[in-house]
């Protein structure tokens, strides 16, 4: 089975830089992290590889400087990694991103695509279903457990969570699966000996020369949505009362609760 | 004629009506045709709010086939040409909306929390970067404007005086993944107009009609896939009640990390539920199901007690319709405090102890 893991390297949400004039993220030379749910997705793929054999390819889109993160996935057990990187792709919205990723995945070949259901930065949850649509594959997100379906020739079993419902699905391949952060899949630590190993021969960079999008099809120009402006969220100050954590303060809170009917006197 | 389509999520029930408020902020409601798409039998209580409800009789498995549902709505869109398609940002709504937008080649904005019109252009507002940034986004595509809307943010208090026509689609041949087409019309227009209102239908009781259609989709069409997701089992998770429905929430953050179980002590006499900030979820102290915030749940209790919560943007994003906030924090300048009606400056664990004692004292 060929598994492709979609991984997004995101700006550390605590310290990100945003170009307010151009309305794009400045991703170069800034502290970045692997989107946590995407790590779970790679862990899920490696688990499947261990249990029933699979070839795992990690695919990511972003600047060339992201190569180091992808090499680490190979050190963790992935077979190879593909970084899709081209100046033309910068500023793409989810629709264009999905088209680019789908093309990259098609080039790699796949039976199963696994990614994180959400990313911490954009958090639209749209890319995987759109990739599924473009690849003509099945889609299920919020998956907490995934395993091969022994009963079916080409299929998997997936547990998903929808709020309080726990759902079990039989899904035929090809399929795109969004892993939930609740899944408990965790990447193992990289073995000390592997840290220094050169993995660059197993990492490939794909540019638009391979993907062949026309001018205007990608980036801001090809996007179907446009960010007009962004602004830090502000909240207006409410009339407020500051009290101390002493008897008078507690009494004030208590009387407030009583007055608003939050306490039943009986 | 401006037509707008709202997706009725099976699990949201009347909650889907809040999407009408989004429509109201974009278009004059009395001049547009308001349609809905449903995959489960529409509840009676939804009648009167829409001109048409398109009901696709989906099987239990089909309700989890996002691409299949998207292709049903796509077919509808090709007939009706909606100006706007709105779905709730819930489990199946998100997936279906994304698949549909890809089919239509139009833009999709996720998790919308506000809409406005500027220069005749519809602008959608959504939080990004855990709510640190708000982004104002427009649609560039040629297709309908599409968005998913964060549940619990909008509220619709308008009338329900439309004459609703329910159009039912029988989805034949599930095995073949096709939708058979033949338009049988049954029970056409059984309207009972309020005569005094003239041609404008104002009565909402029973003036709805039903049509039965059987749709067909060529089995060779590209989007016949989507039938490969089959539901095998559905169980309820053993879990506490939903924090979204709580009247009072006692919520803990970093300041109570070593005493999270204490929160239950205060919650009990208040009849409240316990919730948490993301910090404690990430640290494994609290389960994600009780996490408040952009990446957790949007809650709308009457009272929110924020104990040792700093109030990061992404957390505050989840506090949309809270009536009263009381925060307890050693730092009176923590962002949560600027939202609070009462700020108690001090240690939250101590506060729990003292207030619980005060409440119980009065009970005895």
Coordinates of C-alpha atoms in Angstrom, one line a residue:
Chain A
X1 CA 0.0 0.0 0.0
X2 CA 1.2 3.5 -0.8
X3 CA 0.5 6.0 1.9
X4 CA 1.0 9.7 1.4
X5 CA 1.1 11.9 4.5
X6 CA 0.3 15.5 4.1
X7 CA 2.2 17.7 6.5
X8 CA 2.1 21.4 7.0
X9 CA 5.0 23.3 8.5
X10 CA 3.3 26.3 10.3
X11 CA 4.6 29.4 11.9
X12 CA 4.8 29.0 15.6
X13 CA 1.5 30.5 16.5
X14 CA 3.1 32.2 19.4
X15 CA 5.6 34.1 17.3
X16 CA 4.4 34.6 13.8
X17 CA 5.0 37.4 11.3
X18 CA 2.5 38.7 8.9
X19 CA 3.0 41.1 6.1
X20 CA 0.1 43.4 6.5
X21 CA 0.8 45.2 3.2
X22 CA 0.9 42.2 1.0
X23 CA -1.5 40.1 3.2
X24 CA 0.7 37.1 3.2
X25 CA 2.6 35.3 5.9
X26 CA 6.3 35.8 6.1
X27 CA 7.4 32.2 6.6
X28 CA 11.1 32.4 5.9
X29 CA 13.6 32.5 8.7
X30 CA 11.0 32.5 11.3
X31 CA 10.5 29.9 13.9
X32 CA 8.3 27.2 12.5
X33 CA 6.8 24.0 13.9
X34 CA 5.2 20.9 12.4
X35 CA 1.4 21.2 12.7
X36 CA 0.7 18.8 15.6
X37 CA -2.2 16.9 14.0
X38 CA 0.0 16.3 11.0
X39 CA 2.6 14.6 13.2
X40 CA -0.2 12.3 14.5
X41 CA -1.0 11.5 10.8
X42 CA 2.6 10.5 10.1
X43 CA 2.6 8.4 13.2
X44 CA -0.6 6.7 12.1
X45 CA 0.9 6.0 8.7
X46 CA 4.1 4.5 10.3
X47 CA 2.0 2.3 12.5
X48 CA 0.2 0.9 9.5
X49 CA 3.5 0.4 7.8
X50 CA 4.8 -1.5 10.8
X51 CA 1.6 -3.7 11.0
X52 CA 0.9 -4.5 7.4
X53 CA 3.6 -3.0 5.3
X54 CA 3.3 0.2 3.4
X55 CA 5.4 2.7 1.6
X56 CA 5.2 6.1 3.4
X57 CA 5.8 9.3 1.6
X58 CA 5.6 12.6 3.4
X59 CA 4.4 15.5 1.2
X60 CA 4.5 19.1 2.2
X61 CA 4.3 22.5 0.5
X62 CA 6.3 25.5 1.6
X63 CA 9.6 27.2 1.3
X64 CA 12.8 25.3 0.6
X65 CA 14.0 26.0 4.2
X66 CA 11.4 23.5 5.4
X67 CA 13.5 20.6 4.1
X68 CA 15.0 20.0 7.5
X69 CA 11.6 19.2 9.0
X70 CA 10.9 16.7 6.2
X71 CA 14.2 14.9 6.7
X72 CA 13.3 14.3 10.3
X73 CA 10.2 12.4 9.2
X74 CA 12.5 10.1 7.2
X75 CA 14.6 9.7 10.3
X76 CA 11.4 8.6 12.1
X77 CA 10.7 5.9 9.5
X78 CA 9.1 7.5 6.5
X79 CA 10.5 6.1 3.2
X80 CA 10.8 9.4 1.4
X81 CA 9.7 13.0 1.4
X82 CA 8.5 15.4 -1.2
X83 CA 8.7 19.2 -0.7
X84 CA 6.5 21.2 -3.2
X85 CA 8.1 24.6 -3.4
X86 CA 7.8 27.3 -5.9
X87 CA 7.6 31.1 -5.7
X88 CA 4.5 30.8 -7.9
X89 CA 2.6 28.9 -5.2
X90 CA 3.0 31.5 -2.5
X91 CA -0.2 33.0 -1.2
X92 CA -2.4 30.2 -2.5
X93 CA -5.8 29.8 -0.7
X94 CA -7.1 26.4 0.2
X95 CA -8.6 25.8 -3.3
X96 CA -5.3 26.4 -5.1
X97 CA -3.3 24.6 -2.4
X98 CA -5.5 21.6 -2.7
X99 CA -5.0 21.6 -6.5
X100 CA -1.2 21.8 -6.1
X101 CA -1.1 19.1 -3.4
X102 CA -3.4 16.8 -5.4
X103 CA -1.1 17.1 -8.4
X104 CA 2.0 16.4 -6.3
X105 CA 0.3 13.4 -4.7
X106 CA -0.7 12.0 -8.1
X107 CA 2.9 12.2 -9.2
X108 CA 4.0 10.2 -6.1
X109 CA 1.2 7.6 -6.5
X110 CA -1.1 6.8 -3.6
X111 CA -3.7 4.4 -2.2
X112 CA -4.2 6.3 1.0
X113 CA -3.6 10.0 2.0
X114 CA -3.4 10.8 5.6
X115 CA -3.2 14.3 7.1
X116 CA -4.2 16.2 10.2
X117 CA -7.9 17.3 10.3
X118 CA -7.0 20.8 11.3
X119 CA -4.0 23.0 11.2
X120 CA -3.3 25.4 14.0
X121 CA -2.7 28.4 11.8
X122 CA -5.4 28.6 9.2
X123 CA -7.6 26.0 10.8
X124 CA -10.0 25.8 7.9
X125 CA -10.1 22.0 7.7
X126 CA -10.8 22.3 4.0
X127 CA -7.7 21.1 2.3
X128 CA -8.1 17.3 2.8
X129 CA -11.7 17.2 1.6
X130 CA -10.8 19.3 -1.4
X131 CA -7.8 17.1 -2.1
X132 CA -10.1 14.0 -1.9
X133 CA -12.5 15.6 -4.4
X134 CA -9.7 16.4 -6.8
X135 CA -8.2 12.9 -6.5
X136 CA -11.6 11.3 -6.7
X137 CA -11.0 9.5 -3.4
X138 CA -13.1 8.9 -0.4
X139 CA -12.9 11.3 2.5
X140 CA -13.3 11.1 6.3
X141 CA -12.0 13.5 8.9
X142 CA -11.8 13.5 12.7
X143 CA -10.4 9.9 12.6
X144 CA -9.0 8.6 15.8
X145 CA -8.0 5.2 14.7
X146 CA -7.2 3.6 11.4
X147 CA -6.4 0.1 10.4
X148 CA -6.5 -2.2 7.4
X149 CA -9.8 -3.9 6.8
X150 CA -9.1 -7.6 6.7
X151 CA -12.5 -8.4 5.2
X152 CA -12.1 -6.2 2.2
X153 CA -9.7 -6.5 -0.6
X154 CA -8.8 -2.8 -0.7
X155 CA -10.1 -1.0 2.2
X156 CA -9.6 0.4 5.7
X157 CA -11.5 0.6 8.9
X158 CA -11.6 4.0 10.5
X159 CA -13.0 5.2 13.9
X160 CA -14.1 8.8 13.9
X161 CA -15.6 11.1 16.4
X162 CA -18.4 13.5 15.8
X163 CA -18.9 15.3 19.1
X164 CA -20.3 12.6 21.4
X165 CA -20.8 10.0 18.7
X166 CA -18.2 7.4 18.0
X167 CA -18.4 6.2 14.5
X168 CA -16.9 3.2 12.8
X169 CA -16.6 3.2 9.0
X170 CA -15.4 0.8 6.4
X171 CA -13.8 2.9 3.7
X172 CA -12.7 1.8 0.3
X173 CA -9.4 2.9 -1.2
X174 CA -8.3 5.3 -2.6
X175 CA -9.2 7.5 0.4
X176 CA -8.1 10.6 2.2
X177 CA -8.2 10.5 6.0
X178 CA -8.0 13.4 8.4
X179 CA -6.5 12.3 11.7
X180 CA -7.8 14.0 14.9
X181 CA -5.5 15.3 17.6
X182 CA -7.5 13.1 20.0
X183 CA -6.2 10.0 18.3
X184 CA -3.2 9.5 20.5
X185 CA -0.9 8.7 17.6
X186 CA 2.5 9.9 18.5
X187 CA 5.7 10.0 16.6
X188 CA 8.6 8.1 18.2
X189 CA 11.8 10.0 19.1
X190 CA 14.5 9.9 16.5
X191 CA 17.3 7.4 17.4
X192 CA 20.5 9.2 18.4
X193 CA 22.4 7.5 15.6
X194 CA 20.0 8.7 13.0
X195 CA 20.2 12.4 14.0
X196 CA 23.3 13.1 11.9
X197 CA 22.4 10.8 9.0
X198 CA 22.2 12.5 5.7
X199 CA 18.7 11.9 4.3
X200 CA 18.8 14.4 1.5
X201 CA 18.9 11.6 -1.2
X202 CA 15.4 10.6 -0.1
X203 CA 14.0 14.0 -0.2
X204 CA 12.8 15.5 -3.5
X205 CA 11.8 19.0 -4.2
X206 CA 9.0 19.5 -6.8
X207 CA 8.6 22.9 -8.4
X208 CA 6.2 24.1 -11.0
X209 CA 8.5 22.7 -13.7
X210 CA 7.2 19.3 -12.7
X211 CA 3.6 20.3 -11.7
X212 CA 3.1 22.5 -14.8
X213 CA 0.5 25.0 -13.6
X214 CA -0.2 27.9 -16.0
X215 CA 0.5 31.4 -15.1
X216 CA -2.3 32.9 -13.0
X217 CA -3.5 29.5 -11.9
X218 CA -1.7 29.5 -8.6
X219 CA -0.8 31.9 -5.7
X220 CA -2.9 34.9 -5.0
X221 CA -3.9 35.2 -8.7
X222 CA -5.4 31.7 -8.9
X223 CA -7.1 31.9 -5.5
X224 CA -10.8 31.8 -5.2
X225 CA -10.8 33.8 -2.1
X226 CA -9.0 37.0 -1.3
X227 CA -8.0 38.3 2.1
X228 CA -8.8 42.0 2.0
X229 CA -7.4 42.9 5.3
X230 CA -6.4 41.4 8.6
X231 CA -6.4 43.0 12.0
X232 CA -5.6 42.0 15.4
X233 CA -8.7 41.2 17.3
X234 CA -9.8 43.9 19.8
X235 CA -12.3 43.7 22.5
X236 CA -14.0 46.7 23.9
X237 CA -13.6 47.2 27.6
X238 CA -16.6 46.3 29.6
X239 CA -17.6 48.2 32.7
X240 CA -15.9 46.2 35.3
X241 CA -15.3 46.0 39.0
X242 CA -12.1 44.8 40.5
X243 CA -12.2 43.2 44.0
X244 CA -9.7 41.4 46.2
X245 CA -9.7 37.8 47.1
X246 CA -10.8 38.6 50.7
X247 CA -14.0 38.4 52.6
X248 CA -15.4 41.6 51.1
X249 CA -14.5 40.5 47.6
X250 CA -16.0 37.0 48.1
X251 CA -19.2 38.6 49.5
X252 CA -19.4 40.9 46.4
X253 CA -19.2 37.9 44.1
X254 CA -21.7 36.0 46.3
X255 CA -24.2 38.8 46.2
X256 CA -23.8 39.2 42.5
X257 CA -24.6 35.5 42.0
X258 CA -27.6 35.7 44.2
X259 CA -28.9 38.9 42.6
X260 CA -28.6 37.4 39.1
X261 CA -30.3 34.2 40.2
X262 CA -27.4 31.8 39.9
X263 CA -27.9 30.6 43.4
X264 CA -31.0 29.0 44.7
X265 CA -31.6 30.1 48.3
X266 CA -33.2 26.9 49.3
Chain B
X1 CA -33.9 36.6 -8.3
X2 CA -31.4 36.1 -5.5
X3 CA -31.4 32.6 -4.2
X4 CA -29.6 31.4 -1.1
X5 CA -29.1 27.8 0.0
X6 CA -28.7 26.7 3.6
X7 CA -27.5 23.2 4.5
X8 CA -29.6 21.8 7.3
X9 CA -27.3 19.7 9.5
X10 CA -29.1 16.7 10.9
X11 CA -27.6 17.0 14.4
X12 CA -28.1 20.8 14.7
X13 CA -31.9 20.7 14.5
X14 CA -33.2 24.2 14.9
X15 CA -29.6 25.4 15.3
X16 CA -29.5 25.6 11.5
X17 CA -31.8 28.5 11.7
X18 CA -29.1 30.7 13.0
X19 CA -27.7 30.6 9.5
X20 CA -30.7 32.7 8.3
X21 CA -29.3 35.5 10.4
X22 CA -26.1 35.4 8.2
X23 CA -28.4 35.6 5.1
X24 CA -30.3 38.5 6.7
X25 CA -27.1 40.5 7.1
X26 CA -26.3 40.1 3.4
X27 CA -29.6 40.3 1.6
X28 CA -33.0 41.8 2.1
X29 CA -34.8 38.7 3.3
X30 CA -38.2 39.5 1.8
X31 CA -36.7 39.8 -1.7
X32 CA -34.9 36.6 -1.9
X33 CA -35.7 32.9 -2.3
X34 CA -34.5 31.0 0.7
X35 CA -33.8 27.3 0.1
X36 CA -32.5 24.6 2.3
X37 CA -30.9 21.2 1.6
X38 CA -31.4 18.4 4.0
X39 CA -30.3 14.8 4.1
X40 CA -32.5 13.8 7.0
X41 CA -36.2 14.3 7.3
X42 CA -36.7 18.1 8.0
X43 CA -38.3 18.8 11.3
X44 CA -41.7 20.3 11.3
X45 CA -40.4 23.2 13.3
X46 CA -38.3 24.3 10.3
X47 CA -41.4 24.8 8.1
X48 CA -42.1 28.4 7.4
X49 CA -38.5 29.6 7.4
X50 CA -37.7 28.5 3.9
X51 CA -39.4 28.7 0.4
X52 CA -38.1 25.3 -0.5
X53 CA -36.6 22.5 1.4
X54 CA -34.8 20.0 -0.8
X55 CA -34.8 16.8 1.1
X56 CA -32.5 14.1 -0.2
X57 CA -33.6 10.8 1.4
X58 CA -30.1 9.6 2.3
X59 CA -29.3 6.3 4.0
X60 CA -27.4 6.3 7.2
X61 CA -24.2 5.7 5.4
X62 CA -24.9 8.3 2.8
X63 CA -25.2 10.9 5.5
X64 CA -21.4 10.3 6.1
X65 CA -20.5 10.5 2.4
X66 CA -19.4 14.1 2.1
X67 CA -18.6 13.9 -1.6
X68 CA -22.0 12.2 -2.3
X69 CA -23.8 14.9 -0.4
X70 CA -21.8 17.5 -2.2
X71 CA -22.8 16.1 -5.6
X72 CA -26.5 16.3 -4.6
X73 CA -26.1 19.9 -3.7
X74 CA -24.0 20.5 -6.8
X75 CA -26.9 19.2 -8.9
X76 CA -29.2 21.6 -7.1
X77 CA -26.8 24.4 -7.7
X78 CA -26.7 23.7 -11.4
X79 CA -30.5 24.0 -11.6
X80 CA -31.0 27.0 -9.3
X81 CA -27.8 29.0 -9.4
X82 CA -27.5 30.2 -5.9
X83 CA -25.9 33.5 -5.0
X84 CA -24.7 32.0 -1.8
X85 CA -24.4 28.6 -0.1
X86 CA -24.0 28.5 3.7
X87 CA -23.3 25.5 5.9
X88 CA -22.6 25.1 9.6
X89 CA -19.0 24.5 10.4
X90 CA -19.7 21.1 11.9
X91 CA -18.4 17.6 11.3
X92 CA -20.1 16.8 8.0
X93 CA -20.9 20.4 7.1
X94 CA -17.2 21.3 6.8
X95 CA -16.3 18.3 4.7
X96 CA -19.3 18.6 2.4
X97 CA -18.7 22.3 1.9
X98 CA -15.1 21.8 1.0
X99 CA -15.9 19.0 -1.5
X100 CA -18.7 21.1 -3.0
X101 CA -16.5 24.2 -3.4
X102 CA -13.9 22.1 -5.2
X103 CA -16.6 20.7 -7.5
X104 CA -17.9 24.2 -8.3
X105 CA -14.4 25.8 -8.4
X106 CA -15.5 28.5 -6.1
X107 CA -14.0 30.0 -3.0
X108 CA -14.9 28.8 0.5
X109 CA -14.4 30.7 3.7
X110 CA -14.4 28.6 6.9
X111 CA -15.6 29.4 10.3
X112 CA -17.2 32.7 9.5
X113 CA -18.1 34.8 12.6
X114 CA -19.3 37.9 10.9
X115 CA -20.4 39.2 7.5
X116 CA -20.7 42.7 6.2
X117 CA -21.2 44.6 3.0
X118 CA -18.8 47.2 1.8
X119 CA -19.1 48.9 -1.6
X120 CA -21.7 46.3 -2.6
X121 CA -19.3 43.5 -1.9
X122 CA -20.0 40.8 0.6
X123 CA -17.1 40.4 3.1
X124 CA -16.7 37.5 5.4
X125 CA -14.8 37.7 8.7
X126 CA -13.1 34.8 10.2
X127 CA -10.5 34.3 12.9
X128 CA -7.1 32.9 12.0
X129 CA -4.0 32.1 14.0
X130 CA -6.0 30.9 16.9
X131 CA -8.0 34.0 16.8
X132 CA -5.0 36.3 17.1
X133 CA -5.9 37.7 13.8
X134 CA -9.2 38.5 12.2
X135 CA -9.3 38.1 8.4
X136 CA -11.7 39.8 6.2
X137 CA -12.2 37.8 3.0
X138 CA -14.1 38.0 -0.3
X139 CA -15.0 35.4 -2.8
X140 CA -13.1 35.6 -6.1
X141 CA -14.6 32.7 -7.8
X142 CA -17.4 32.8 -10.4
X143 CA -19.5 30.3 -8.5
X144 CA -21.7 31.1 -5.5
X145 CA -20.2 32.7 -2.4
X146 CA -19.6 29.8 0.0
X147 CA -18.9 29.8 3.7
X148 CA -19.1 27.6 6.7
X149 CA -20.3 29.4 9.8
X150 CA -19.2 28.8 13.3
X151 CA -22.1 27.4 15.3
X152 CA -23.4 29.4 18.2
X153 CA -22.3 32.7 16.9
X154 CA -25.4 34.0 15.2
X155 CA -28.9 34.1 16.4
X156 CA -32.0 34.5 14.2
X157 CA -35.1 36.0 15.8
X158 CA -37.0 36.7 12.7
X159 CA -40.4 35.4 11.5
X160 CA -41.3 32.2 9.8
X161 CA -44.0 33.2 7.4
X162 CA -42.8 31.6 4.2
X163 CA -44.8 29.0 2.4
X164 CA -42.5 26.1 2.4
X165 CA -42.4 23.5 -0.4
X166 CA -40.6 20.3 0.5
X167 CA -39.1 18.6 -2.5
X168 CA -38.1 15.0 -1.8
X169 CA -35.5 13.2 -3.7
X170 CA -35.4 9.5 -3.6
X171 CA -31.9 8.3 -3.9
X172 CA -32.2 5.0 -5.7
X173 CA -29.6 2.4 -6.2
X174 CA -27.3 3.1 -3.4
X175 CA -25.2 0.1 -4.4
X176 CA -24.5 1.6 -7.8
X177 CA -23.7 4.9 -6.1
X178 CA -25.9 6.6 -8.6
X179 CA -28.9 8.8 -8.1
X180 CA -31.6 7.8 -10.5
X181 CA -33.5 10.5 -12.3
X182 CA -37.1 10.7 -13.1
X183 CA -39.1 13.6 -11.9
X184 CA -42.3 12.2 -10.5
X185 CA -44.4 14.9 -9.1
X186 CA -46.7 14.0 -6.4
X187 CA -48.9 16.0 -4.2
X188 CA -48.2 19.2 -6.0
X189 CA -48.8 22.5 -4.2
X190 CA -51.3 21.9 -1.5
X191 CA -51.4 25.5 -0.5
X192 CA -53.9 27.0 1.9
X193 CA -53.5 30.7 1.4
X194 CA -54.7 33.1 3.9
X195 CA -57.3 34.8 1.7
X196 CA -57.1 38.0 3.6
X197 CA -53.5 38.4 2.8
X198 CA -54.1 38.3 -0.9
X199 CA -51.4 36.8 -3.0
X200 CA -48.9 37.1 -0.2
X201 CA -48.9 34.0 1.8
X202 CA -48.6 34.8 5.5
X203 CA -50.0 31.8 7.2
X204 CA -47.4 29.3 8.2
X205 CA -49.6 26.3 9.1
X206 CA -49.7 23.6 6.6
X207 CA -49.3 25.8 3.5
X208 CA -46.5 23.7 2.4
X209 CA -46.5 21.4 -0.5
X210 CA -44.5 18.3 -1.3
X211 CA -42.9 17.2 -4.5
X212 CA -41.3 13.9 -5.0
X213 CA -38.4 13.6 -7.4
X214 CA -36.2 10.8 -8.3
X215 CA -32.9 12.1 -9.4
X216 CA -30.6 10.3 -11.7
X217 CA -27.0 10.7 -12.2
X218 CA -25.2 8.9 -14.9
X219 CA -23.3 6.1 -13.4
X220 CA -20.3 7.0 -15.4
X221 CA -20.1 10.5 -14.0
X222 CA -16.9 11.4 -12.3
X223 CA -18.4 12.0 -8.9
X224 CA -20.0 8.6 -8.5
X225 CA -17.4 7.8 -6.0
X226 CA -18.2 8.8 -2.4
X227 CA -20.2 5.7 -1.9
X228 CA -17.2 4.0 -0.6
X229 CA -17.7 5.2 3.0
X230 CA -20.0 2.8 4.9
X231 CA -21.1 3.3 8.4
X232 CA -20.6 0.1 10.4
X233 CA -21.3 1.2 13.9
X234 CA -22.3 4.3 15.9
X235 CA -22.0 4.5 19.6
X236 CA -22.4 7.2 22.1
X237 CA -19.3 8.2 23.8
X238 CA -19.5 8.0 27.5
X239 CA -19.0 11.6 28.3
X240 CA -20.2 14.4 30.5
X241 CA -22.9 16.6 29.2
X242 CA -22.0 19.0 26.5
X243 CA -20.4 22.3 27.8
X244 CA -22.1 24.1 24.9
X245 CA -25.5 23.6 26.6
X246 CA -24.3 24.7 30.0
X247 CA -25.9 27.6 31.8
X248 CA -23.0 28.1 34.0
X249 CA -19.4 27.1 33.3
X250 CA -16.6 27.0 35.9
X251 CA -13.5 27.1 33.7
X252 CA -9.9 26.6 34.6
X253 CA -6.6 27.7 33.1
X254 CA -2.9 27.6 33.9
X255 CA -3.5 29.2 37.3
X256 CA -5.3 26.0 38.6
X257 CA -3.2 23.4 36.8
X258 CA -2.3 21.6 40.0
X259 CA -5.8 21.7 41.4
X260 CA -8.1 21.2 38.4
X261 CA -10.3 18.7 40.3
X262 CA -11.1 21.5 42.8
X263 CA -13.2 23.1 40.1
X264 CA -15.9 20.5 40.5
X265 CA -16.3 21.5 44.1
X266 CA -17.4 25.0 43.1
X267 CA -19.4 23.7 40.1
X268 CA -21.5 21.5 42.2
X269 CA -23.4 24.0 44.4
X270 CA -23.8 26.3 41.3
X271 CA -25.2 23.4 39.2
X272 CA -22.4 24.3 36.7
X273 CA -20.2 22.3 34.4
X274 CA -16.5 22.3 34.3
X275 CA -14.6 23.5 31.3
X276 CA -11.0 24.3 30.5
X277 CA -8.6 26.5 28.5
X278 CA -6.4 25.0 25.8
X279 CA -3.4 25.1 28.0
X280 CA -4.7 22.4 30.4
X281 CA -5.8 20.3 27.5
X282 CA -2.4 20.4 25.9
X283 CA -0.9 19.5 29.2
X284 CA -3.1 16.5 29.4
X285 CA -4.9 17.7 32.5
X286 CA -8.3 18.2 31.0
X287 CA -10.0 16.4 28.1
X288 CA -10.5 18.2 24.8
X289 CA -14.2 17.8 24.9
X290 CA -14.4 20.5 27.6
X291 CA -12.0 22.9 25.9
X292 CA -13.3 26.4 25.3
X293 CA -11.9 28.5 22.5
X294 CA -11.4 28.7 18.8
X295 CA -9.9 25.2 18.6
X296 CA -12.3 23.9 21.2
X297 CA -15.9 24.9 21.6
X298 CA -17.8 28.1 21.4
X299 CA -19.9 28.3 24.5
X300 CA -22.7 30.6 25.4
X301 CA -23.5 30.1 29.1
X302 CA -25.2 32.9 31.1
X303 CA -22.3 32.9 33.6
X304 CA -18.6 32.1 32.9
X305 CA -16.2 31.8 35.8
X306 CA -12.7 32.1 34.5
X307 CA -10.4 30.7 37.1
X308 CA -6.7 31.3 36.5
X309 CA -7.3 31.8 32.8
X310 CA -5.2 34.3 31.0
X311 CA -7.6 34.7 28.1
X312 CA -5.6 34.2 24.9
X313 CA -7.3 35.4 21.8
X314 CA -8.2 31.9 20.8
X315 CA -9.8 31.3 24.1
X316 CA -11.8 34.5 24.1
X317 CA -13.0 33.6 20.6
X318 CA -15.0 30.8 22.2
X319 CA -16.8 33.2 24.5
X320 CA -19.2 34.8 22.0
X321 CA -22.5 35.0 23.7
X322 CA -21.6 34.8 27.4
X323 CA -23.7 37.1 29.4
X324 CA -21.6 37.5 32.6
X325 CA -17.9 36.8 33.0
X326 CA -16.3 36.7 36.4
X327 CA -12.5 36.2 36.3
X328 CA -10.1 35.3 39.0
X329 CA -6.5 36.0 38.3
X330 CA -3.4 37.1 40.1
X331 CA -2.7 39.4 37.1
X332 CA -5.5 41.9 36.9
X333 CA -4.3 43.0 33.5
X334 CA -4.7 39.5 31.9
X335 CA -6.8 39.9 28.7
X336 CA -9.7 37.9 30.2
X337 CA -10.1 40.6 32.8
X338 CA -11.0 43.3 30.2
X339 CA -14.0 41.1 29.2
X340 CA -15.1 40.5 32.8
X341 CA -17.8 42.2 34.8
X342 CA -16.1 41.3 38.0
X343 CA -12.3 40.7 38.4
X344 CA -11.2 39.1 41.6
X345 CA -7.5 39.8 42.0
X346 CA -5.9 36.8 43.7
X347 CA -5.3 33.1 43.6
X348 CA -8.0 31.1 41.9
X349 CA -7.7 27.9 44.1
X350 CA -8.1 30.0 47.2
X351 CA -11.1 31.7 45.6
X352 CA -12.8 28.3 44.9
X353 CA -12.3 27.4 48.6
X354 CA -13.7 30.7 49.9
X355 CA -16.7 31.0 47.6
X356 CA -17.7 27.4 48.0
X357 CA -17.6 27.8 51.7
X358 CA -19.6 31.0 51.5
X359 CA -22.3 29.3 49.3
X360 CA -22.5 26.3 51.5
X361 CA -22.6 28.4 54.6
X362 CA -25.8 29.9 53.5
X363 CA -27.3 26.6 52.6
X364 CA -26.9 25.2 56.0

